[in-house]
Amino acid sequence: MRIDEGWFSSSGAEDDVAVSSRVRLARNLFGFPFPPVMSKEEEEQVQREVTEAFEKLKYSFEAIYLDRLPPLERKILMEQNIISQDFCVSPNKLVLLSGDGRISAMVNEDDHLRLTCMRTGLCLQEIFAAVDELDSRLEGSLHFAASIEWGYLTSRLDNAGTGLRASVMLHMPALVTDDTIGWALKRINQMGLQIKGYWGDGDHSLGDMYQISNPLCIGYREKEILASVGEAARELVEYERKAREESTKSRRIELEDRVHRAFGVLKACRLISSKEAITLLSTVRLGIGLGMISELGIEVVTSLMIRAQKAHIQKMLDQMDDDTDNKLVDYTRAKLIRHALEGHVREDNNV
Amino acid sequence: MRIDEGWFSSSGAEDDVAVSSRVRLARNLFGFPFPPVMSKEEEEQVQREVTEAFEKLKYSFEAIYLDRLPPLERKILMEQNIISQDFCVSPNKLVLLSGDGRISAMVNEDDHLRLTCMRTGLCLQEIFAAVDELDSRLEGSLHFAASIEWGYLTSRLDNAGTGLRASVMLHMPALVTDDTIGWALKRINQMGLQIKGYWGDGDHSLGDMYQISNPLCIGYREKEILASVGEAARELVEYERKAREESTKSRRIELEDRVHRAFGVLKACRLISSKEAITLLSTVRLGIGLGMISELGIEVVTSLMIRAQKAHIQKMLDQMDDDTDNKLVDYTRAKLIRHALEGHVREDNNV
């Protein structure tokens, strides 16, 4: 497991607004109870069957048994959005992870198998194709529980049918600033989709990051789900771009001031909290999108938003427990960010 | 009159804490009423006599008739601390200014003649010597009002006797932060001296700048006044240095963070108010004093604290009236500061 690279370290389509896309398929093995009610022996048998099926694939996957992992490294997987919070703290869990960190499978989360593909940018079709191919290959060795009436059977009803959840993370600072974010969220809900702040509750989200997804996997075909989430995401991308255009028209200098101050502070600070780091990185991200900062790739910012989280910093410090001095974490976070931004800054950045 | 250079643009002794020293002599011509009660004709006659006396000197002085000066340029003289606020707005006033901007004479302020010398750093003896020599030379052509009992006669009693007011401007951020500034001010008052915030009232002063001076010119000899103000200033310099030492011991990283953030924002901002500029420059000044910023001379900061004031900025914009768009002033101030700091920053400043 690497802490400095992963699905988050490349650039992607429309990534001025669309930070990342994620597709997940829920599958269960025929003849086993669902994870919430299965015995330890059944859990281990499912792990064995899944592992064997993965070993037959042409891809190389790393099998990570969470019980054998230091708690800090589990948290890193959680911060990279590869495993869920519940999964992170449950005993006897297994995750399979592709070499590039983009494809992963949680074994015995709510379902026996949750296949996920994640990438930067807006690319639902592309990542669905990857996860769909994996699903088909696995079906060669695994017998997935399904019925003609219901489709794939899952532990929770809303995941049944396709088992497909498609989501897109969107960075919408201009809609937040011009106070139309509430309207935009409502519009997405009216389209039958769900949207929520990624770091925070309700209309406000730290770093102005919002995640849109389909609430139900059942009752729609896969391509309908991908199309509706994709179209809604594209609509939000356009709203946000329009709002950015308006604000650069009416308040260009104020915006440049905010962007360059955020960039200046990140390049200068010696102590920084996770919360402040995300807020300032969000502003720098906006500045890159608006062409106000040209010397920095947007993927550097996406990557820092993941890597500036606490467990990643503790791992850099090789501190294996939760008692790490917070000041040392804030100091190391500042150093990581400074160095990452400086490494991408051209020599003439002061002109 | 230059707006980018003056008494404030060089470095000086102990200037990590002692920003500048100032000495003023009040003199009046025999046979004329004091300025508050004199006629226009008498005012003009005093101006003539003083101008003629200055013309006989070996130094070159520029005679500046305020009535002939655009209001903006009067304000620049005020922002450079060369003329007082009352003098700035009164009709029919004259100021004589030396080429390097260090020595000046206000004619018909509260007294017929107020000779002033100002320099950066702690240097009361040196600047007194300069103004004392000028005074002696002028006495060759002007008959100053004096009595054996009172010494020099002045419009206000507290200026009589020596007519000497010595003052030192001190930068005391560490005493403000560790909350001992109140104690330090009280101690100075107990020594029979006066001290006040330079930009602000009471214990709090914008930019943590305080000015110490003698309250009375009468009852002491010149060298006693210089010694008491100089010793008190030196005592404050030591208190402040001690407080800085303590704070770098106990909170070095927090202090480095504050200093580098301030420097980072000043190098990055696109809009900045006068108040924020002074606050951040004060923190950068502290950082230079502590050796945390090594690429910048302290005189650059002293100079910017003068040059970032509103009239100086308006002059850069060639805007002659008070109606200048505040946003344009804030924008130009940010540009001035960025360029001034970048001009003094070594190429390796990002490392």
XYZ file of C-alpha atoms in Angstrom:
702
model
C 0.000 0.000 0.000
C 1.410 3.395 -1.009
C 0.447 6.583 0.737
C 1.681 9.023 -1.874
C 0.006 7.544 -4.939
C -3.331 5.976 -5.823
C -6.515 6.592 -7.786
C -6.235 10.263 -6.771
C -2.864 11.045 -8.328
C -3.745 11.585 -11.974
C -5.756 14.219 -13.805
C -9.142 13.454 -15.370
C -11.902 14.740 -17.658
C -13.748 17.896 -16.506
C -11.717 17.834 -13.317
C -11.925 21.590 -12.894
C -15.261 20.701 -11.212
C -15.617 16.895 -11.292
C -13.026 15.700 -8.774
C -13.623 11.973 -9.113
C -16.050 9.271 -10.212
C -16.818 6.020 -8.440
C -18.780 2.946 -9.439
C -19.657 0.110 -7.083
C -21.255 -3.297 -7.686
C -22.764 -5.251 -4.778
C -22.669 -9.047 -5.144
C -23.363 -11.996 -2.838
C -22.451 -15.656 -3.078
C -25.253 -18.185 -3.503
C -25.761 -20.473 -0.492
C -24.318 -18.189 2.219
C -26.199 -15.964 4.653
C -25.593 -12.206 4.231
C -22.615 -10.817 6.200
C -24.641 -9.237 9.036
C -25.855 -12.700 10.113
C -23.094 -15.096 8.989
C -20.796 -17.131 11.257
C -17.033 -16.669 11.446
C -16.540 -19.967 9.541
C -18.892 -18.836 6.767
C -17.078 -15.499 6.603
C -13.749 -17.235 6.153
C -15.161 -19.590 3.504
C -16.469 -16.615 1.491
C -13.032 -14.938 1.824
C -11.391 -18.162 0.519
C -13.742 -18.492 -2.449
C -13.382 -14.819 -3.399
C -9.589 -14.909 -3.048
C -9.350 -18.011 -5.230
C -11.555 -16.382 -7.878
C -9.312 -13.283 -7.888
C -6.195 -15.435 -8.178
C -7.532 -16.843 -11.467
C -7.751 -13.322 -12.988
C -5.165 -11.775 -15.258
C -5.006 -8.653 -13.028
C -2.770 -8.565 -10.010
C -4.582 -7.836 -6.758
C -3.111 -7.520 -3.303
C -5.102 -9.359 -0.593
C -5.127 -7.184 2.522
C -6.426 -8.816 5.726
C -7.347 -5.877 7.928
C -6.686 -7.811 11.159
C -3.047 -8.179 10.121
C -2.787 -4.455 9.333
C -1.758 -1.840 11.911
C -4.786 0.361 12.768
C -3.063 3.329 11.110
C -2.890 1.565 7.736
C -6.581 0.660 7.921
C -7.311 4.330 8.439
C -5.219 5.174 5.389
C -7.440 2.865 3.303
C -10.443 4.671 4.748
C -8.987 8.114 4.030
C -8.382 7.002 0.440
C -12.070 6.067 0.270
C -11.181 2.414 -0.463
C -12.923 0.970 2.600
C -15.889 2.280 4.590
C -15.735 3.418 8.197
C -17.743 0.399 9.468
C -15.512 -1.973 7.512
C -12.409 -0.308 8.952
C -13.348 -1.123 12.546
C -14.884 -4.608 12.031
C -12.862 -7.743 12.835
C -11.857 -10.387 10.293
C -12.223 -8.319 7.128
C -10.485 -8.613 3.764
C -9.981 -6.122 0.983
C -8.493 -6.817 -2.448
C -6.695 -3.915 -4.088
C -5.371 -3.497 -7.618
C -1.794 -2.301 -8.144
C -2.840 1.189 -9.289
C -5.289 1.539 -6.368
C -8.228 2.186 -8.701
C -10.078 -1.127 -8.340
C -10.868 -2.647 -4.984
C -13.147 -5.265 -3.469
C -14.402 -5.258 0.104
C -15.212 -8.811 1.193
C -18.005 -9.258 3.752
C -18.991 -5.646 4.196
C -22.795 -5.317 3.978
C -22.555 -7.733 1.049
C -20.132 -10.587 0.389
C -18.452 -8.634 -2.370
C -18.393 -4.948 -3.186
C -16.418 -4.242 -6.325
C -15.399 -0.630 -6.730
C -13.586 1.371 -9.353
C -12.568 4.962 -8.711
C -10.796 7.564 -10.847
C -10.308 11.301 -11.032
C -12.588 13.319 -13.313
C -15.969 12.528 -14.783
C -15.639 9.025 -16.252
C -18.538 6.830 -15.124
C -18.737 4.860 -18.404
C -15.038 4.083 -18.395
C -14.850 2.918 -14.799
C -18.117 1.006 -15.084
C -16.612 -0.866 -18.049
C -13.613 -1.827 -15.901
C -15.702 -3.044 -12.974
C -18.214 -4.750 -15.277
C -15.446 -6.722 -16.943
C -14.077 -7.758 -13.541
C -17.589 -8.793 -12.461
C -18.027 -10.938 -15.591
C -14.702 -12.671 -15.100
C -15.440 -13.354 -11.429
C -18.794 -14.810 -12.404
C -16.786 -17.531 -14.196
C -15.736 -18.933 -10.821
C -18.272 -17.514 -8.334
C -21.971 -18.249 -8.180
C -23.665 -14.901 -7.432
C -27.069 -14.919 -5.742
C -29.725 -13.545 -8.119
C -33.358 -14.003 -9.093
C -35.160 -13.226 -12.320
C -37.658 -11.065 -10.447
C -35.202 -9.103 -8.250
C -31.905 -9.231 -10.136
C -28.867 -9.518 -7.872
C -29.799 -10.178 -4.259
C -28.242 -7.986 -1.591
C -28.242 -7.543 2.145
C -30.210 -4.275 1.859
C -33.112 -3.823 -0.506
C -31.916 -0.510 -2.013
C -28.793 -2.259 -3.290
C -30.632 -5.138 -4.988
C -31.258 -5.376 -8.720
C -28.212 -3.995 -10.482
C -26.211 -3.635 -7.275
C -24.789 -0.577 -9.009
C -24.110 2.665 -7.259
C -22.530 5.380 -9.362
C -21.251 8.536 -7.721
C -19.388 11.684 -8.686
C -17.584 14.044 -6.349
C -17.976 17.686 -7.394
C -16.109 20.790 -6.306
C -18.588 23.669 -6.285
C -17.077 26.722 -4.557
C -18.739 29.280 -6.855
C -22.232 27.883 -6.194
C -21.456 28.041 -2.474
C -20.188 31.623 -2.698
C -23.089 32.948 -4.754
C -25.467 31.054 -2.469
C -27.210 28.997 -5.165
C -25.874 25.693 -3.824
C -29.141 25.052 -1.929
C -31.088 25.491 -5.139
C -28.695 23.176 -7.028
C -28.938 20.446 -4.377
C -32.736 20.670 -4.440
C -32.748 20.392 -8.219
C -30.654 17.195 -8.023
C -33.069 15.749 -5.457
C -35.984 16.577 -7.763
C -34.207 14.569 -10.459
C -34.477 11.556 -8.120
C -30.802 11.533 -7.165
C -29.111 12.076 -3.849
C -26.405 14.636 -3.125
C -24.583 15.456 0.083
C -21.549 17.300 1.358
C -18.524 15.041 1.320
C -16.937 16.585 4.406
C -19.851 17.900 6.416
C -23.598 17.945 6.749
C -26.452 19.582 4.929
C -25.830 22.414 2.513
C -22.388 23.203 3.860
C -19.430 21.009 3.101
C -15.797 21.598 4.010
C -13.822 22.374 0.868
C -17.104 22.813 -1.043
C -17.061 19.127 -2.053
C -20.361 17.376 -2.815
C -21.094 13.808 -3.796
C -23.953 12.940 -6.134
C -25.227 9.358 -6.515
C -28.246 7.179 -7.310
C -30.280 6.321 -4.191
C -31.642 3.031 -5.589
C -29.939 0.215 -7.508
C -33.230 -1.525 -8.185
C -35.836 -0.609 -10.816
C -33.363 0.794 -13.349
C -31.002 -0.681 -15.869
C -27.274 -0.131 -15.394
C -27.004 2.221 -18.333
C -29.969 4.260 -17.055
C -28.256 4.702 -13.703
C -24.957 5.711 -15.302
C -26.741 8.114 -17.662
C -28.829 9.815 -14.974
C -25.931 10.300 -12.538
C -23.629 11.329 -15.388
C -26.113 13.836 -16.795
C -26.851 15.354 -13.405
C -23.125 15.635 -12.729
C -22.600 17.294 -16.088
C -25.418 19.726 -15.317
C -23.787 20.661 -12.002
C -20.439 21.077 -13.782
C -22.117 23.582 -16.104
C -23.871 25.458 -13.264
C -20.604 25.717 -11.389
C -18.678 26.880 -14.469
C -21.341 29.486 -15.185
C -21.184 30.722 -11.572
C -17.380 30.917 -11.804
C -17.648 32.907 -15.016
C -20.097 35.323 -13.391
C -17.919 35.813 -10.356
C -14.770 36.451 -12.406
C -16.762 39.054 -14.315
C -18.046 40.875 -11.257
C -15.348 40.238 -8.666
C -12.185 39.172 -10.473
C -9.703 41.023 -8.232
C -11.342 39.849 -5.005
C -11.227 36.295 -6.329
C -7.574 36.582 -7.413
C -6.777 37.972 -3.986
C -8.479 35.014 -2.266
C -6.813 32.469 -4.553
C -3.287 33.868 -4.274
C -3.567 34.357 -0.513
C -4.614 30.709 -0.113
C -1.718 29.587 -2.313
C 0.650 31.927 -0.452
C -0.376 30.607 2.966
C -0.072 26.953 1.880
C 3.444 27.622 0.546
C 4.419 29.468 3.737
C 2.713 27.855 6.731
C 4.619 25.871 9.349
C 1.548 24.470 11.135
C -1.807 23.686 9.564
C -4.908 21.768 10.643
C -6.611 19.309 8.331
C -9.664 21.548 8.154
C -7.746 24.678 7.150
C -5.677 22.680 4.652
C -8.811 21.412 2.896
C -10.369 24.882 2.861
C -7.271 26.519 1.348
C -6.635 23.658 -1.104
C -10.238 24.093 -2.244
C -9.524 27.755 -3.025
C -6.289 26.892 -4.829
C -8.208 24.267 -6.821
C -10.664 26.964 -7.877
C -7.741 29.219 -8.839
C -6.278 26.514 -11.068
C -9.686 25.965 -12.671
C -9.931 29.703 -13.388
C -6.414 29.872 -14.849
C -5.265 32.189 -12.036
C -2.640 29.661 -10.975
C -1.025 28.162 -14.034
C 2.061 26.542 -12.589
C 0.245 23.810 -10.692
C -1.664 20.772 -11.982
C -5.083 20.193 -10.432
C -4.103 16.583 -9.638
C -1.512 17.887 -7.153
C -4.364 19.462 -5.192
C -6.640 16.391 -5.428
C -3.791 14.242 -4.207
C -2.976 16.623 -1.310
C -6.607 16.601 -0.153
C -6.209 12.855 0.411
C -2.616 12.882 1.627
C -3.041 15.754 4.098
C -5.465 13.673 6.198
C -4.322 12.603 9.645
C -3.491 8.905 9.156
C -1.467 9.680 6.026
C 0.557 12.214 7.995
C 1.015 9.830 10.930
C 2.265 7.192 8.503
C 4.831 9.686 7.140
C 5.947 10.123 10.741
C 5.929 6.352 11.224
C 3.702 6.858 14.250
C 1.553 3.824 14.683
C -0.895 5.052 17.283
C -3.509 7.689 17.801
C -1.544 9.492 20.466
C 0.649 11.329 17.995
C 1.183 14.877 19.151
C -1.290 16.994 17.168
C 1.245 19.781 16.792
C 3.679 17.376 15.156
C 0.927 16.259 12.767
C 0.075 19.877 11.901
C 3.781 20.623 11.423
C 4.325 17.612 9.161
C 1.163 18.383 7.182
C 2.438 21.924 6.547
C 5.788 20.527 5.408
C 4.163 17.974 3.079
C 1.974 20.653 1.482
C 4.811 23.190 1.143
C 7.084 20.679 -0.513
C 4.369 19.317 -2.801
C 3.441 22.816 -3.981
C 7.031 23.985 -4.349
C 7.946 20.903 -6.384
C 5.388 21.976 -8.945
C 6.081 25.669 -8.939
C 8.072 27.127 -11.795
C 11.088 29.268 -11.039
C 9.336 32.452 -12.119
C 6.491 32.031 -9.645
C 7.286 35.252 -7.856
C 6.912 37.455 -10.894
C 9.580 65.550 -2.593
C 10.103 61.825 -3.125
C 7.578 59.252 -2.019
C 9.798 56.184 -2.196
C 12.758 57.449 -0.165
C 13.305 59.525 2.940
C 14.475 59.297 6.544
C 12.765 55.875 6.686
C 14.718 54.135 3.946
C 17.947 53.179 5.710
C 18.762 50.763 8.504
C 19.782 51.948 11.974
C 21.215 50.941 15.347
C 19.087 48.497 17.414
C 16.431 48.658 14.745
C 15.188 45.156 15.498
C 13.146 47.000 18.160
C 13.934 50.728 17.849
C 12.257 51.746 14.595
C 13.256 55.415 14.605
C 14.415 58.351 16.691
C 13.261 61.941 16.464
C 14.486 65.165 18.040
C 12.674 68.493 17.851
C 13.661 72.003 18.923
C 10.998 74.725 19.376
C 12.162 78.282 18.709
C 10.449 81.657 18.349
C 11.618 84.960 16.884
C 12.037 87.929 19.226
C 9.530 90.748 18.607
C 6.713 88.702 17.029
C 3.548 87.370 18.682
C 3.285 83.571 18.867
C 1.665 81.912 15.784
C -1.787 81.301 17.359
C -2.316 85.072 17.673
C -0.215 86.583 14.869
C -1.517 88.440 11.804
C -1.086 87.237 8.225
C 1.520 89.971 7.636
C 3.502 88.927 10.702
C 3.283 85.295 9.572
C 4.726 86.193 6.184
C 7.477 88.307 7.720
C 8.530 85.379 9.934
C 8.521 83.088 6.876
C 10.765 85.593 5.037
C 13.228 85.921 7.907
C 13.442 82.171 8.401
C 13.842 81.477 4.679
C 16.629 84.053 4.404
C 18.406 82.514 7.391
C 18.193 79.022 5.790
C 19.517 80.386 2.504
C 22.700 81.472 4.273
C 23.394 77.882 5.427
C 25.743 75.478 3.709
C 22.985 72.800 3.609
C 20.460 72.734 0.823
C 16.854 72.972 1.959
C 13.756 72.923 -0.166
C 11.175 75.580 0.793
C 7.715 74.013 0.496
C 4.747 76.412 0.728
C 1.839 74.147 1.637
C -0.735 76.404 -0.065
C 1.007 75.781 -3.372
C 1.052 72.019 -2.795
C -1.790 69.720 -3.907
C -3.658 68.406 -0.808
C -2.342 64.904 -1.572
C 1.292 65.985 -1.286
C 0.602 67.680 2.035
C -0.779 64.387 3.276
C 2.351 62.617 2.109
C 4.422 64.969 4.293
C 2.098 64.114 7.160
C 2.330 60.359 6.533
C 6.123 60.696 6.556
C 5.797 62.372 9.972
C 7.439 65.566 8.643
C 4.480 67.839 9.374
C 1.733 67.576 11.989
C -1.945 67.050 11.213
C -2.896 70.602 12.324
C -0.109 72.083 10.221
C -1.248 70.057 7.220
C -4.701 71.637 7.158
C -3.782 75.232 8.115
C -3.511 77.956 5.471
C -0.329 79.873 4.618
C 2.206 77.412 6.045
C 5.821 76.758 5.097
C 8.077 73.784 5.689
C 11.792 73.543 4.910
C 13.087 70.094 4.065
C 16.633 68.801 3.658
C 17.544 66.796 0.569
C 17.724 63.465 2.431
C 14.394 64.130 4.180
C 15.949 63.763 7.637
C 15.947 67.411 8.738
C 12.905 69.625 8.486
C 11.561 72.869 9.866
C 7.894 73.751 10.249
C 7.439 77.529 10.174
C 4.560 79.003 12.189
C 3.186 75.803 13.653
C 2.614 76.253 17.419
C 5.975 78.023 17.421
C 7.663 80.168 14.764
C 10.202 77.452 14.110
C 10.212 73.748 14.887
C 13.467 72.130 13.823
C 13.283 68.346 13.569
C 15.730 65.574 12.771
C 14.540 62.010 12.278
C 16.386 58.765 11.519
C 15.856 55.037 11.748
C 17.185 53.181 14.785
C 18.136 54.427 18.233
C 20.350 57.498 17.641
C 19.178 60.414 19.773
C 22.699 61.789 20.359
C 23.548 61.776 16.692
C 20.369 63.451 15.479
C 20.445 65.948 18.339
C 23.963 66.926 17.243
C 22.663 67.581 13.722
C 19.727 69.705 14.844
C 21.818 71.481 17.469
C 24.350 72.515 14.843
C 21.569 73.784 12.591
C 20.097 75.722 15.538
C 23.457 77.362 16.286
C 23.967 78.366 12.684
C 20.466 79.831 12.453
C 21.081 81.777 15.654
C 23.730 83.646 13.649
C 20.974 85.348 11.626
C 17.839 84.965 13.747
C 17.151 86.489 17.149
C 15.395 83.740 19.171
C 13.132 84.773 22.040
C 14.633 83.628 25.369
C 14.993 84.706 29.001
C 17.600 83.809 31.572
C 14.883 82.563 33.911
C 12.813 80.520 31.417
C 15.240 79.612 28.647
C 13.722 79.600 25.174
C 10.219 81.045 25.148
C 7.502 79.076 23.435
C 3.807 79.269 22.675
C 3.027 76.492 25.193
C 4.676 76.272 28.595
C 5.632 72.574 28.338
C 7.815 73.369 25.330
C 9.694 76.249 26.971
C 13.220 76.004 28.379
C 15.197 73.721 26.107
C 12.386 73.467 23.524
C 13.698 69.926 23.075
C 11.446 66.940 22.601
C 13.208 63.629 22.018
C 11.207 60.595 20.987
C 11.834 57.006 19.984
C 9.428 54.713 18.122
C 9.601 51.134 19.372
C 8.261 47.909 17.875
C 7.161 45.684 20.748
C 5.144 42.713 19.444
C 6.503 40.215 21.984
C 5.518 42.416 24.947
C 2.046 42.720 23.399
C 1.746 38.960 22.856
C 2.908 37.965 26.325
C 0.661 40.680 27.755
C 3.356 42.583 29.663
C 3.017 45.713 27.528
C 0.704 47.326 30.110
C 3.338 46.791 32.764
C 6.076 48.190 30.512
C 4.063 51.325 29.674
C 3.357 51.902 33.366
C 7.046 51.549 34.179
C 7.920 54.202 31.581
C 5.310 56.559 33.064
C 6.805 55.998 36.523
C 10.158 57.110 35.080
C 8.481 60.455 34.284
C 8.262 59.843 30.535
C 5.276 59.517 28.253
C 4.557 56.583 25.963
C 1.640 55.941 23.613
C 0.597 53.739 20.736
C 1.684 55.257 17.451
C -1.312 53.937 15.502
C -4.074 53.616 18.059
C -5.095 54.436 21.583
C -4.217 53.177 25.022
C -2.379 49.911 25.467
C -3.213 48.647 21.998
C -1.442 50.009 18.957
C -1.759 48.811 15.383
C 1.460 47.102 14.340
C 2.592 47.072 18.000
C 4.337 50.422 17.542
C 4.824 52.690 20.573
C 6.386 56.130 20.876
C 8.267 57.193 23.991
C 9.136 60.853 24.677
C 9.788 63.477 27.358
C 6.602 65.262 28.463
C 8.363 68.463 29.493
C 11.113 70.492 27.825
C 11.510 72.772 30.824
C 13.333 72.015 34.058
C 15.955 69.716 32.529
C 19.123 70.201 30.568
C 19.253 68.965 26.990
C 21.627 66.129 27.795
C 19.426 65.036 30.696
C 16.422 64.786 28.381
C 18.370 62.831 25.765
C 19.798 60.517 28.421
C 16.479 59.772 30.110
C 14.571 59.077 26.862
C 17.527 57.108 25.474
C 17.890 55.007 28.624
C 14.179 54.264 28.825
C 14.173 53.295 25.144
C 17.164 51.024 25.685
C 15.376 49.431 28.647
C 12.310 48.739 26.488
C 14.562 47.317 23.763
C 15.949 44.868 26.315
C 12.499 43.928 27.695
C 11.244 43.280 24.164
C 14.323 41.224 23.223
C 13.972 39.166 26.386
C 10.277 38.541 25.637
C 11.162 37.513 22.072
C 13.772 35.110 23.402
C 11.252 33.575 25.796
C 8.642 33.154 23.108
C 11.061 31.513 20.665
C 11.980 29.101 23.442
C 8.426 28.134 24.304
C 6.559 28.607 21.020
C 9.111 28.638 18.219
C 7.039 26.709 15.647
C 3.882 28.746 16.288
C 5.937 31.911 15.868
C 7.587 30.667 12.662
C 4.159 29.756 11.347
C 2.816 33.253 12.100
C 5.851 34.965 10.579
C 5.948 32.914 7.375
C 2.183 33.150 6.872
C 2.366 36.944 7.168
C 5.267 37.040 4.694
C 3.429 34.596 2.404
C 0.238 36.683 2.387
C 2.114 39.939 1.720
C 3.912 38.324 -1.228
C 0.639 36.883 -2.573
C -2.214 39.319 -1.894
C -3.950 41.264 -4.640
C -5.941 43.569 -2.327
C -4.903 44.748 1.103
C -6.118 47.435 3.494
C -3.708 49.773 5.220
C -4.588 48.234 8.580
C -3.907 44.644 7.500
C -0.703 45.704 5.732
C 0.657 47.307 8.905
C -0.333 44.283 11.008
C 1.354 41.799 8.667
C 4.423 44.001 8.126
C 4.754 44.156 11.899
C 4.865 40.335 12.030
C 7.398 40.181 9.186
C 9.498 42.786 11.013
C 9.486 40.537 14.080
C 10.471 37.585 11.879
C 13.470 39.487 10.511
C 14.478 40.474 14.041
C 14.337 36.805 15.087
C 16.346 35.642 12.078
C 13.382 33.641 10.737
C 13.393 35.695 7.538
C 16.947 36.284 6.422
C 16.461 37.440 2.855
C 14.884 40.773 3.711
C 16.413 43.882 5.291
C 14.411 45.437 8.133
C 14.591 48.841 6.386
C 12.415 47.451 3.575
C 9.664 46.879 6.142
C 10.116 50.280 7.842
C 9.920 51.938 4.456
C 6.800 49.968 3.444
C 5.017 50.960 6.656
C 5.343 54.581 5.496
C 4.831 53.990 1.775
C 1.764 51.742 2.133
C -0.260 54.609 3.622
C -3.121 55.979 1.581
C -1.721 59.274 0.246
C 1.505 57.584 -0.862
C -0.541 55.040 -2.805
C -2.765 57.732 -4.313
C 0.366 59.595 -5.415
C 1.614 56.414 -7.143
C -1.724 56.374 -8.956
C -1.397 60.077 -9.704
C -4.826 60.589 -8.169
C -5.004 64.051 -6.735
C -8.194 63.843 -4.761
C -9.735 61.939 -1.907
C -12.309 60.241 -4.069
C -9.920 57.569 -5.312
C -11.674 54.226 -5.452
C -10.690 52.392 -2.257
C -10.437 49.099 -4.127
C -7.896 50.615 -6.509
C -5.899 51.876 -3.527
C -5.991 48.431 -1.888
C -4.983 46.841 -5.202
C -2.081 49.229 -5.730
C -0.941 48.829 -2.123
C -0.848 45.040 -2.602
C 1.185 45.477 -5.798
C 3.641 47.885 -4.159
C 4.199 45.502 -1.243
C 4.539 42.405 -3.448
C 7.077 44.055 -5.686
C 9.041 45.573 -2.813
C 9.280 42.195 -1.047
C 10.050 40.244 -4.212
C 12.782 42.706 -5.168
C 14.557 41.806 -1.960
C 13.918 38.102 -1.986
C 16.696 35.786 -3.037
C 16.054 33.264 -5.780
C 16.054 30.354 -3.347
C 13.195 31.776 -1.281
C 10.961 28.820 -1.986
C 13.318 26.220 -0.593
